Coordinates of C-alpha atoms in Angstrom, one line a residue:
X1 CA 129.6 85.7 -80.3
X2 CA 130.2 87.0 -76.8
X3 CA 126.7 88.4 -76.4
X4 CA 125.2 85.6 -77.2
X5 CA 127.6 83.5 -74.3
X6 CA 126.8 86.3 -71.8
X7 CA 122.9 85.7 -72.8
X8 CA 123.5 81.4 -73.6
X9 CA 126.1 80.0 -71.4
X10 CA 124.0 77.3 -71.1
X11 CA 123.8 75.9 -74.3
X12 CA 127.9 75.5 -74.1
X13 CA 126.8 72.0 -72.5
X14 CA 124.3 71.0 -75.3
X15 CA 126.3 69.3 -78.6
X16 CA 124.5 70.5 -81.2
X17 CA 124.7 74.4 -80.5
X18 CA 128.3 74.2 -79.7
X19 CA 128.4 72.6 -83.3
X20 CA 126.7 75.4 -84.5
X21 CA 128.6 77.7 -82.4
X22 CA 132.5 75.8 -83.4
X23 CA 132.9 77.4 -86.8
X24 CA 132.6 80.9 -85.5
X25 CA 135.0 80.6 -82.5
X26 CA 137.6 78.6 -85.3
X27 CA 138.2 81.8 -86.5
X28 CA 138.0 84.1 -83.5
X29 CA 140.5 82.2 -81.6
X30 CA 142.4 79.7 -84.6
X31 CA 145.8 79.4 -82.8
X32 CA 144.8 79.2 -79.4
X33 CA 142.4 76.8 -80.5
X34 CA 144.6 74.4 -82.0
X35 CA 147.2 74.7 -80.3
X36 CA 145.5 73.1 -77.4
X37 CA 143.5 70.5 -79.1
X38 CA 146.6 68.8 -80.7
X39 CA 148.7 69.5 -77.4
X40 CA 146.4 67.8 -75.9
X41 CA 146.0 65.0 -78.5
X42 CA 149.6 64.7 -78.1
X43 CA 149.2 64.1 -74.3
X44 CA 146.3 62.0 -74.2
X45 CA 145.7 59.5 -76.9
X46 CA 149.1 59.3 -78.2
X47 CA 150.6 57.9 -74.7
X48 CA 147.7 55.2 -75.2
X49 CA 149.2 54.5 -78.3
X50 CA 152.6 54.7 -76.9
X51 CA 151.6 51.8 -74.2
X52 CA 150.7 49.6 -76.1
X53 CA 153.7 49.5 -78.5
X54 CA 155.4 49.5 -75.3
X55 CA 153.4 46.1 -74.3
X56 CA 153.4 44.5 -77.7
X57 CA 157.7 45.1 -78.2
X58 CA 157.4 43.3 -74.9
X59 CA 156.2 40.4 -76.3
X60 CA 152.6 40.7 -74.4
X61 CA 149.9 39.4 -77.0
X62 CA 147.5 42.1 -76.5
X63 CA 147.0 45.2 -74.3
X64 CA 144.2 46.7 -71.6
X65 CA 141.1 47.0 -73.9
X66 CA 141.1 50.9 -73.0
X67 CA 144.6 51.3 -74.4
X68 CA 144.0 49.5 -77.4
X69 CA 140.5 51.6 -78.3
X70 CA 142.7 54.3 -78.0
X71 CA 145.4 53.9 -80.0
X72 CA 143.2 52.6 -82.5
X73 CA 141.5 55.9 -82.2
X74 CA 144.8 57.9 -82.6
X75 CA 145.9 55.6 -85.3
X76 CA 142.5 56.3 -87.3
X77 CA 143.9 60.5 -86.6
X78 CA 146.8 60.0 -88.1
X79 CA 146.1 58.0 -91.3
X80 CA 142.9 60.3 -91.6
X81 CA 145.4 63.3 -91.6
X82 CA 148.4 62.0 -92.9
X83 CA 148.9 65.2 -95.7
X84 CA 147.7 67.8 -93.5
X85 CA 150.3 70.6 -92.2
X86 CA 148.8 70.0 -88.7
X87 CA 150.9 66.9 -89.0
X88 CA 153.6 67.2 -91.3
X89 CA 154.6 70.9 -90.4
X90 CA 153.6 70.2 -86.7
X91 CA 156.0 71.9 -84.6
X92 CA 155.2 73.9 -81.7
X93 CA 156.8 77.3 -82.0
X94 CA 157.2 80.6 -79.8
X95 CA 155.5 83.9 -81.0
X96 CA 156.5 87.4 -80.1
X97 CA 154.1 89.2 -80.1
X98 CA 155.9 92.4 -79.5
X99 CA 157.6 91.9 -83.0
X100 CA 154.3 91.4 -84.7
X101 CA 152.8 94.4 -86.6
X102 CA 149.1 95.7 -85.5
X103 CA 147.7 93.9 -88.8
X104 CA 150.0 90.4 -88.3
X105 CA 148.5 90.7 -84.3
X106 CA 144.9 91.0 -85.5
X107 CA 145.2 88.4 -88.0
X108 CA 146.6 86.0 -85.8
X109 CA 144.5 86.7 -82.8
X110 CA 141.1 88.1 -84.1
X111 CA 139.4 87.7 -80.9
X112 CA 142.4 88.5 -78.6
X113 CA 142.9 91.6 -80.8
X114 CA 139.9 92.7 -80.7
X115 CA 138.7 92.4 -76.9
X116 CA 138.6 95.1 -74.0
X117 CA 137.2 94.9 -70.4
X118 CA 133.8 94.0 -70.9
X119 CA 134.6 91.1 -73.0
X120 CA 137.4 90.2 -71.2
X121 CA 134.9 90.0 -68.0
X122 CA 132.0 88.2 -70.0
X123 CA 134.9 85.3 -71.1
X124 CA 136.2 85.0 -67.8
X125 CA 132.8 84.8 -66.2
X126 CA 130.7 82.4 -68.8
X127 CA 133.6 80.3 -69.6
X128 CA 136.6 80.1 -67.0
X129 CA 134.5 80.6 -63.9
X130 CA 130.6 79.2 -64.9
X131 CA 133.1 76.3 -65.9
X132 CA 134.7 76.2 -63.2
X133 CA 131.6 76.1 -61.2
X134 CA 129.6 73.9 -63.5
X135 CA 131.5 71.3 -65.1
X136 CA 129.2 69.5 -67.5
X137 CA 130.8 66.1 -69.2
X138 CA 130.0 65.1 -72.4
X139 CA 130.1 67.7 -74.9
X140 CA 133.2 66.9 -76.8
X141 CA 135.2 70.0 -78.5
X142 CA 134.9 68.2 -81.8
X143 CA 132.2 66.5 -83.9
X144 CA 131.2 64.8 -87.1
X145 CA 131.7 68.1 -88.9
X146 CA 135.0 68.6 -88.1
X147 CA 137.4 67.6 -91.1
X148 CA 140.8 67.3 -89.4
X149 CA 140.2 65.4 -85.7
X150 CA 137.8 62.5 -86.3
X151 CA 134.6 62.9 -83.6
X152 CA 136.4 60.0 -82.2
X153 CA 139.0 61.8 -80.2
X154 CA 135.9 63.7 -79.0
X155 CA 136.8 61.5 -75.3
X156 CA 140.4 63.6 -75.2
X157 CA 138.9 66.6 -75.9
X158 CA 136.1 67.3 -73.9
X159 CA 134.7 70.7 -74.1
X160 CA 134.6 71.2 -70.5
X161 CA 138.0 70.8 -70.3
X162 CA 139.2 72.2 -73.8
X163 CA 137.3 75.7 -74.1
X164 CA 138.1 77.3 -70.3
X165 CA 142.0 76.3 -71.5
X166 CA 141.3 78.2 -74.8
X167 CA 140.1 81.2 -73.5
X168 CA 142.8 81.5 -70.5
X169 CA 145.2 81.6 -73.7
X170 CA 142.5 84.3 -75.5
X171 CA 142.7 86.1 -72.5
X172 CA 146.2 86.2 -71.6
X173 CA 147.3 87.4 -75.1
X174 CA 144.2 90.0 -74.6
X175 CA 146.0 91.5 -71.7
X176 CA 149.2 91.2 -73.5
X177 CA 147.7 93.7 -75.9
X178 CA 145.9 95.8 -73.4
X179 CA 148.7 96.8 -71.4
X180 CA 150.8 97.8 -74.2
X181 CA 148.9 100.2 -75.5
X182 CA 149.2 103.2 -72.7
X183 CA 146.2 104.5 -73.7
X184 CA 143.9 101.3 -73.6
X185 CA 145.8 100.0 -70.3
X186 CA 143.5 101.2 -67.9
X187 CA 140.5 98.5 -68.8
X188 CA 143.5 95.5 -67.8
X189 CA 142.7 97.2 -64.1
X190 CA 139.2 97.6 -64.8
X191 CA 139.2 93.7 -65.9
X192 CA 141.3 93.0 -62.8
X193 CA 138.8 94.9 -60.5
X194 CA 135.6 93.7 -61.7
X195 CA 136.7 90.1 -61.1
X196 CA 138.1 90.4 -57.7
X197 CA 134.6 92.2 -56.7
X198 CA 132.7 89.2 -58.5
X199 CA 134.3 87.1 -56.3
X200 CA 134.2 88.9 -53.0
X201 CA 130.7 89.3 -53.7
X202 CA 129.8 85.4 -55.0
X203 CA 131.8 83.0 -53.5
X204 CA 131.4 79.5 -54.9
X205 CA 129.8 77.0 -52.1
X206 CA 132.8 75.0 -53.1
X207 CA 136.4 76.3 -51.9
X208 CA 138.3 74.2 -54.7
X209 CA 136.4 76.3 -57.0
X210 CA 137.6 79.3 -54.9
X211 CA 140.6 78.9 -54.9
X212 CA 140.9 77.9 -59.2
X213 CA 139.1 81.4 -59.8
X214 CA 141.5 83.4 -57.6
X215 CA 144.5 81.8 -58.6
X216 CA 143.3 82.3 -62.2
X217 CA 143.4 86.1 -62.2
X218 CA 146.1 86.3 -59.3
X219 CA 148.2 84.4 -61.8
X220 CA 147.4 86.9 -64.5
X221 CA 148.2 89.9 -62.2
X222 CA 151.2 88.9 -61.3
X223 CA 152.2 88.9 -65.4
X224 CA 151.1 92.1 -65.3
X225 CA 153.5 93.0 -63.0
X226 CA 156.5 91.6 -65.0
X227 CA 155.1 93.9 -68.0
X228 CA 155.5 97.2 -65.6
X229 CA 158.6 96.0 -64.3
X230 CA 160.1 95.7 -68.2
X231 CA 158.7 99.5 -68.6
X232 CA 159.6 101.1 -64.8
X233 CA 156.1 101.3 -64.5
X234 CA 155.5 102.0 -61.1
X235 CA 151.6 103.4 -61.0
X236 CA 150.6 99.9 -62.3
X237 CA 152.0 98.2 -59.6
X238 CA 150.4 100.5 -57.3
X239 CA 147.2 99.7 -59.2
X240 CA 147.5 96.1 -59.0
X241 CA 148.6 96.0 -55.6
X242 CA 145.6 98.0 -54.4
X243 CA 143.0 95.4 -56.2
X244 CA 144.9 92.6 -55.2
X245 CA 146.0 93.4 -51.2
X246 CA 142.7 95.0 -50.6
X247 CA 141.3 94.8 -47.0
X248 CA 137.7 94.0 -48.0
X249 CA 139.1 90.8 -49.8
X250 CA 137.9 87.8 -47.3
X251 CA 139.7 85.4 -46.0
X252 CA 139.1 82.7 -47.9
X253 CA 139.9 84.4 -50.9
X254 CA 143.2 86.2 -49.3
X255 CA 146.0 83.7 -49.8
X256 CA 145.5 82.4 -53.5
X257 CA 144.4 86.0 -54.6
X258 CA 146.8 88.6 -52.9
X259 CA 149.9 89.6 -54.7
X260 CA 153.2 87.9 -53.3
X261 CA 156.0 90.6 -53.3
X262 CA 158.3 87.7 -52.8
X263 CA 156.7 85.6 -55.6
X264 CA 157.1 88.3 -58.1
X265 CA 160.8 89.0 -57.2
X266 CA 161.8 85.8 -57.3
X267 CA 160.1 85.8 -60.8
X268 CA 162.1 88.7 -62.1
X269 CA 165.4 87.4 -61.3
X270 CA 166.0 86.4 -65.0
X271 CA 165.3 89.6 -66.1
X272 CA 166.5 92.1 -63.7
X273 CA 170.3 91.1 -65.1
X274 CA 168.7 93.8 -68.2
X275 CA 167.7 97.3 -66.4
X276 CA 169.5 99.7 -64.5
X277 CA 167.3 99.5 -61.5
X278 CA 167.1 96.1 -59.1
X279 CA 163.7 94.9 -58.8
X280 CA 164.4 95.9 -55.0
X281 CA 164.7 99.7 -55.6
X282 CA 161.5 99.4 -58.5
X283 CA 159.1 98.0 -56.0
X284 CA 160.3 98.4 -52.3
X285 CA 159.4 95.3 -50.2
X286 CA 157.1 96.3 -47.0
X287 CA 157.9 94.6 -43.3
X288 CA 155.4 92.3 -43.9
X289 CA 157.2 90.9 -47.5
X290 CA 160.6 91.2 -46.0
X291 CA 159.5 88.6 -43.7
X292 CA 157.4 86.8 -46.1
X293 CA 160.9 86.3 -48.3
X294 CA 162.8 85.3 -45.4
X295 CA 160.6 84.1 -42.2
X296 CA 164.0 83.4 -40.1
X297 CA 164.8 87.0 -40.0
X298 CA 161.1 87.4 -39.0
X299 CA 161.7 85.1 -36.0
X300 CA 164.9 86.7 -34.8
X301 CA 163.2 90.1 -34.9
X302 CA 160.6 88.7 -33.0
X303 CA 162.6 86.8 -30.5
X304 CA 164.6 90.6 -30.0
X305 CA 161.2 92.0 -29.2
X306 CA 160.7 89.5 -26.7

Protein backbone atom coordinates (compact mmCIF):
# COMPACT_ATOMS: atom_id res chain seq x y z
CA UNK A 1 0.00 0.00 0.00
CA UNK A 2 2.66 2.54 0.82
CA UNK A 3 4.78 1.79 -2.17
CA UNK A 4 2.39 2.21 -4.37
CA UNK A 5 1.38 6.02 -2.68
CA UNK A 6 5.11 6.92 -2.73
CA UNK A 7 5.05 5.72 -6.64
CA UNK A 8 0.83 7.05 -7.10
CA UNK A 9 0.07 9.96 -5.04
CA UNK A 10 -1.62 11.17 -7.78
CA UNK A 11 -4.26 8.95 -8.25
CA UNK A 12 -5.40 9.81 -4.42
CA UNK A 13 -7.40 12.67 -6.38
CA UNK A 14 -8.99 10.34 -9.03
CA UNK A 15 -12.50 8.48 -7.48
CA UNK A 16 -12.31 5.35 -8.84
CA UNK A 17 -8.70 4.22 -7.63
CA UNK A 18 -9.22 5.58 -4.19
CA UNK A 19 -12.33 3.16 -4.44
CA UNK A 20 -10.20 0.57 -5.38
CA UNK A 21 -7.55 1.62 -3.00
CA UNK A 22 -10.55 2.16 0.27
CA UNK A 23 -10.83 -1.55 1.20
CA UNK A 24 -7.17 -1.99 1.81
CA UNK A 25 -6.57 1.15 3.90
CA UNK A 26 -10.10 -0.07 6.00
CA UNK A 27 -8.05 -2.49 7.41
CA UNK A 28 -4.66 -0.96 7.78
CA UNK A 29 -6.00 1.94 9.61
CA UNK A 30 -9.96 0.68 10.87
CA UNK A 31 -10.06 2.86 14.06
CA UNK A 32 -8.40 5.83 13.03
CA UNK A 33 -10.46 5.58 10.12
CA UNK A 34 -13.66 5.65 11.60
CA UNK A 35 -13.23 7.44 14.17
CA UNK A 36 -12.82 10.48 12.13
CA UNK A 37 -15.45 9.85 9.46
CA UNK A 38 -18.28 9.60 12.09
CA UNK A 39 -16.63 12.54 14.29
CA UNK A 40 -16.88 14.25 11.55
CA UNK A 41 -20.39 13.22 10.52
CA UNK A 42 -21.23 14.19 13.96
CA UNK A 43 -19.89 17.82 13.33
CA UNK A 44 -20.96 18.40 10.00
CA UNK A 45 -24.24 17.09 8.76
CA UNK A 46 -25.81 16.50 11.99
CA UNK A 47 -25.68 20.42 13.02
CA UNK A 48 -27.62 20.76 9.56
CA UNK A 49 -30.02 18.55 10.90
CA UNK A 50 -29.92 20.17 14.24
CA UNK A 51 -30.86 23.70 12.44
CA UNK A 52 -33.49 22.90 11.03
CA UNK A 53 -35.26 21.27 13.96
CA UNK A 54 -34.17 24.33 15.61
CA UNK A 55 -36.19 26.48 12.79
CA UNK A 56 -39.12 24.18 12.46
CA UNK A 57 -39.77 24.09 16.75
CA UNK A 58 -39.72 27.77 15.94
CA UNK A 59 -42.55 27.61 14.01
CA UNK A 60 -40.66 28.64 10.60
CA UNK A 61 -42.42 26.57 7.68
CA UNK A 62 -39.37 25.47 6.12
CA UNK A 63 -35.62 25.96 6.36
CA UNK A 64 -32.38 27.27 3.98
CA UNK A 65 -32.53 24.75 1.08
CA UNK A 66 -28.86 23.74 2.09
CA UNK A 67 -29.80 22.81 5.55
CA UNK A 68 -32.66 20.91 4.55
CA UNK A 69 -30.58 18.63 1.77
CA UNK A 70 -28.59 18.00 4.56
CA UNK A 71 -30.49 16.85 7.09
CA UNK A 72 -32.28 14.86 4.69
CA UNK A 73 -28.92 13.45 3.92
CA UNK A 74 -28.18 12.63 7.64
CA UNK A 75 -31.62 11.42 8.13
CA UNK A 76 -31.21 8.84 5.09
CA UNK A 77 -27.60 7.79 7.45
CA UNK A 78 -29.37 7.16 10.18
CA UNK A 79 -32.47 5.09 9.05
CA UNK A 80 -29.87 3.38 6.62
CA UNK A 81 -27.94 2.31 9.80
CA UNK A 82 -30.24 2.20 12.32
CA UNK A 83 -28.98 -1.69 13.73
CA UNK A 84 -25.43 -1.04 13.13
CA UNK A 85 -23.03 -0.82 16.37
CA UNK A 86 -21.55 2.33 14.70
CA UNK A 87 -24.73 3.78 15.97
CA UNK A 88 -26.23 1.96 18.69
CA UNK A 89 -22.85 1.22 20.56
CA UNK A 90 -21.43 4.69 19.31
CA UNK A 91 -19.55 6.10 22.02
CA UNK A 92 -16.30 7.61 21.77
CA UNK A 93 -13.84 6.00 24.18
CA UNK A 94 -10.12 6.55 25.39
CA UNK A 95 -7.50 3.80 24.59
CA UNK A 96 -4.22 3.15 26.41
CA UNK A 97 -2.20 1.96 24.51
CA UNK A 98 0.43 1.28 27.09
CA UNK A 99 -2.06 -1.32 28.66
CA UNK A 100 -2.55 -3.00 25.34
CA UNK A 101 -0.56 -6.26 24.77
CA UNK A 102 1.94 -6.38 21.46
CA UNK A 103 -0.89 -8.72 19.71
CA UNK A 104 -4.17 -6.38 21.05
CA UNK A 105 -1.69 -3.22 19.61
CA UNK A 106 -1.26 -4.86 16.18
CA UNK A 107 -4.67 -5.82 15.89
CA UNK A 108 -6.01 -2.63 16.64
CA UNK A 109 -3.57 -0.59 14.65
CA UNK A 110 -2.17 -2.82 11.79
CA UNK A 111 -0.73 -0.07 9.99
CA UNK A 112 0.42 1.97 13.02
CA UNK A 113 1.92 -1.25 14.33
CA UNK A 114 3.61 -2.05 11.78
CA UNK A 115 5.37 1.23 10.45
CA UNK A 116 9.01 2.57 10.99
CA UNK A 117 10.87 5.64 9.51
CA UNK A 118 10.63 5.08 5.94
CA UNK A 119 7.01 4.68 6.11
CA UNK A 120 6.48 7.12 8.45
CA UNK A 121 8.28 9.63 5.94
CA UNK A 122 6.46 8.33 2.75
CA UNK A 123 2.86 9.07 4.81
CA UNK A 124 3.86 12.22 5.91
CA UNK A 125 5.24 13.33 2.60
CA UNK A 126 2.34 11.80 0.01
CA UNK A 127 -0.40 12.45 2.28
CA UNK A 128 -0.02 15.18 5.05
CA UNK A 129 2.32 17.45 3.08
CA UNK A 130 1.51 16.61 -1.00
CA UNK A 131 -2.04 17.43 0.71
CA UNK A 132 -1.22 20.07 2.17
CA UNK A 133 0.35 21.48 -0.90
CA UNK A 134 -2.17 20.15 -3.38
CA UNK A 135 -5.56 20.14 -2.15
CA UNK A 136 -7.71 18.60 -4.77
CA UNK A 137 -11.76 18.79 -4.11
CA UNK A 138 -14.00 16.37 -5.03
CA UNK A 139 -12.93 12.99 -4.20
CA UNK A 140 -15.25 12.06 -1.39
CA UNK A 141 -13.78 9.51 1.29
CA UNK A 142 -16.79 7.35 0.71
CA UNK A 143 -18.67 5.84 -2.35
CA UNK A 144 -21.37 3.70 -3.65
CA UNK A 145 -19.54 0.69 -2.36
CA UNK A 146 -19.41 1.57 0.97
CA UNK A 147 -22.27 -0.21 3.12
CA UNK A 148 -22.48 1.81 6.23
CA UNK A 149 -22.20 5.93 5.16
CA UNK A 150 -24.46 6.38 2.08
CA UNK A 151 -22.13 8.12 -0.99
CA UNK A 152 -24.37 10.93 0.04
CA UNK A 153 -22.44 12.15 2.99
CA UNK A 154 -19.52 11.92 0.41
CA UNK A 155 -19.87 16.35 0.64
CA UNK A 156 -18.82 16.01 4.67
CA UNK A 157 -16.27 13.79 4.04
CA UNK A 158 -14.14 14.92 1.46
CA UNK A 159 -10.99 13.00 0.92
CA UNK A 160 -8.82 15.92 0.97
CA UNK A 161 -9.80 16.73 4.14
CA UNK A 162 -10.54 13.15 5.66
CA UNK A 163 -7.31 11.09 4.70
CA UNK A 164 -4.34 13.77 5.84
CA UNK A 165 -6.60 13.76 9.43
CA UNK A 166 -6.40 9.87 9.29
CA UNK A 167 -2.90 9.54 8.81
CA UNK A 168 -1.78 12.34 11.46
CA UNK A 169 -3.76 9.81 13.93
CA UNK A 170 -1.71 6.68 11.97
CA UNK A 171 1.24 8.54 12.60
CA UNK A 172 0.92 9.78 16.00
CA UNK A 173 0.02 6.26 17.43
CA UNK A 174 3.23 5.08 15.14
CA UNK A 175 5.44 7.22 17.15
CA UNK A 176 3.69 6.19 20.19
CA UNK A 177 5.00 2.76 19.41
CA UNK A 178 8.34 3.76 18.23
CA UNK A 179 9.58 5.43 21.08
CA UNK A 180 8.62 2.87 23.49
CA UNK A 181 10.51 0.37 22.27
CA UNK A 182 14.32 1.51 23.23
CA UNK A 183 15.59 -0.38 20.74
CA UNK A 184 13.44 0.87 17.63
CA UNK A 185 13.44 4.58 19.10
CA UNK A 186 16.11 5.84 17.12
CA UNK A 187 14.03 5.90 13.61
CA UNK A 188 11.27 8.50 15.70
CA UNK A 189 14.61 10.97 15.28
CA UNK A 190 15.37 9.61 11.95
CA UNK A 191 11.61 10.42 11.00
CA UNK A 192 12.01 13.73 12.78
CA UNK A 193 15.27 14.58 10.80
CA UNK A 194 14.36 13.65 7.43
CA UNK A 195 11.27 15.92 7.61
CA UNK A 196 12.87 19.02 8.92
CA UNK A 197 15.58 18.56 6.04
CA UNK A 198 12.55 18.08 3.45
CA UNK A 199 11.50 21.14 4.47
CA UNK A 200 14.65 23.21 4.67
CA UNK A 201 15.38 21.99 1.48
CA UNK A 202 11.62 22.48 -0.40
CA UNK A 203 9.85 25.12 0.88
CA UNK A 204 6.30 25.48 -0.37
CA UNK A 205 5.78 28.82 -2.60
CA UNK A 206 3.01 29.22 -0.23
CA UNK A 207 3.89 30.21 3.58
CA UNK A 208 0.40 28.95 4.93
CA UNK A 209 1.47 25.69 3.72
CA UNK A 210 4.78 26.35 5.56
CA UNK A 211 3.77 26.95 8.39
CA UNK A 212 0.86 23.65 8.49
CA UNK A 213 3.94 21.34 7.63
CA UNK A 214 6.14 22.71 10.44
CA UNK A 215 3.67 23.00 12.99
CA UNK A 216 2.66 19.37 12.03
CA UNK A 217 5.91 17.70 13.11
CA UNK A 218 6.82 20.49 15.64
CA UNK A 219 3.65 19.48 17.26
CA UNK A 220 4.66 15.79 17.15
CA UNK A 221 8.13 16.62 18.69
CA UNK A 222 7.03 18.29 21.36
CA UNK A 223 4.88 14.83 22.37
CA UNK A 224 7.93 13.33 22.11
CA UNK A 225 9.26 15.27 24.57
CA UNK A 226 6.40 14.51 27.16
CA UNK A 227 7.32 10.70 26.51
CA UNK A 228 11.14 11.30 27.62
CA UNK A 229 10.04 13.49 30.33
CA UNK A 230 7.64 10.34 31.77
CA UNK A 231 11.04 8.13 31.43
CA UNK A 232 13.95 10.89 32.60
CA UNK A 233 15.06 10.56 29.30
CA UNK A 234 17.37 13.12 28.81
CA UNK A 235 19.48 12.02 25.36
CA UNK A 236 16.11 12.33 23.54
CA UNK A 237 15.63 15.64 24.40
CA UNK A 238 19.01 16.48 23.41
CA UNK A 239 18.13 14.76 20.10
CA UNK A 240 15.06 16.57 19.48
CA UNK A 241 16.37 19.69 20.47
CA UNK A 242 19.30 19.48 18.12
CA UNK A 243 16.72 18.74 14.95
CA UNK A 244 14.44 21.18 16.07
CA UNK A 245 16.77 24.45 17.27
CA UNK A 246 19.09 23.84 14.42
CA UNK A 247 21.00 26.90 12.99
CA UNK A 248 20.58 25.86 9.32
CA UNK A 249 16.67 25.88 9.90
CA UNK A 250 15.57 29.32 7.85
CA UNK A 251 13.76 31.76 9.05
CA UNK A 252 10.67 31.22 7.77
CA UNK A 253 10.50 27.99 9.02
CA UNK A 254 12.10 28.98 12.63
CA UNK A 255 9.15 30.02 14.70
CA UNK A 256 6.39 27.34 13.99
CA UNK A 257 9.20 24.54 13.87
CA UNK A 258 11.73 25.23 16.78
CA UNK A 259 11.06 23.58 20.08
CA UNK A 260 9.46 26.05 22.85
CA UNK A 261 11.23 25.21 26.25
CA UNK A 262 8.51 27.32 27.72
CA UNK A 263 5.68 25.56 25.66
CA UNK A 264 6.72 22.19 26.81
CA UNK A 265 6.99 23.15 30.53
CA UNK A 266 3.92 24.67 30.65
CA UNK A 267 2.65 21.34 29.14
CA UNK A 268 4.16 19.17 31.85
CA UNK A 269 2.66 20.98 34.68
CA UNK A 270 -0.07 18.25 35.07
CA UNK A 271 2.34 15.66 35.23
CA UNK A 272 5.31 16.85 36.95
CA UNK A 273 3.04 16.58 40.37
CA UNK A 274 4.18 12.37 39.58
CA UNK A 275 8.26 12.26 39.53
CA UNK A 276 10.78 13.17 41.83
CA UNK A 277 12.53 15.55 39.63
CA UNK A 278 10.79 19.14 38.46
CA UNK A 279 10.61 19.47 34.82
CA UNK A 280 13.15 22.47 35.79
CA UNK A 281 15.99 20.29 36.98
CA UNK A 282 15.08 17.42 33.86
CA UNK A 283 15.56 19.99 31.19
CA UNK A 284 17.44 23.18 32.39
CA UNK A 285 15.94 26.30 30.69
CA UNK A 286 18.82 28.33 28.66
CA UNK A 287 18.89 32.49 28.87
CA UNK A 288 17.21 32.65 25.87
CA UNK A 289 13.90 30.36 27.33
CA UNK A 290 14.11 32.01 30.64
CA UNK A 291 13.26 35.06 28.95
CA UNK A 292 11.08 33.51 26.45
CA UNK A 293 8.83 32.31 29.73
CA UNK A 294 8.97 35.54 31.28
CA UNK A 295 9.86 38.62 28.81
CA UNK A 296 9.51 41.21 31.88
CA UNK A 297 12.48 39.78 33.59
CA UNK A 298 14.14 40.03 30.06
CA UNK A 299 13.40 43.75 29.97
CA UNK A 300 14.66 44.49 33.51
CA UNK A 301 17.88 42.64 32.65
CA UNK A 302 18.15 44.60 29.83
CA UNK A 303 17.33 47.96 31.14
CA UNK A 304 20.33 46.97 34.03
CA UNK A 305 22.63 46.63 31.12
CA UNK A 306 21.80 49.81 29.94
Amino acid sequence: MLEFLENNSWLLVIQDEWEDLAPTWYKLAPLETWDTLLVSIGKNARSHHSECVKVFNAGAKTALNWDLHAAYIYDDFLTANRDSKFLTDNHRVSIDLSKLSEPEFQNAFPLASGIGEEQLFVLWRYVLHAGLSYNHPGSGMVSERDIIINSHMSTYLQLADMLPMIVSYTIQIALWNLYHKEERRSEVFGFFRRVVDFLIQNPAHDRVLNVADASFISEQAHVILKYAYARMDKPSVDLVQGIFNAEDIPEHLRYEINVSWSELSFGTRDISRYYNQSFEEFWAPSADSEAESNPDSATRSMRQAE
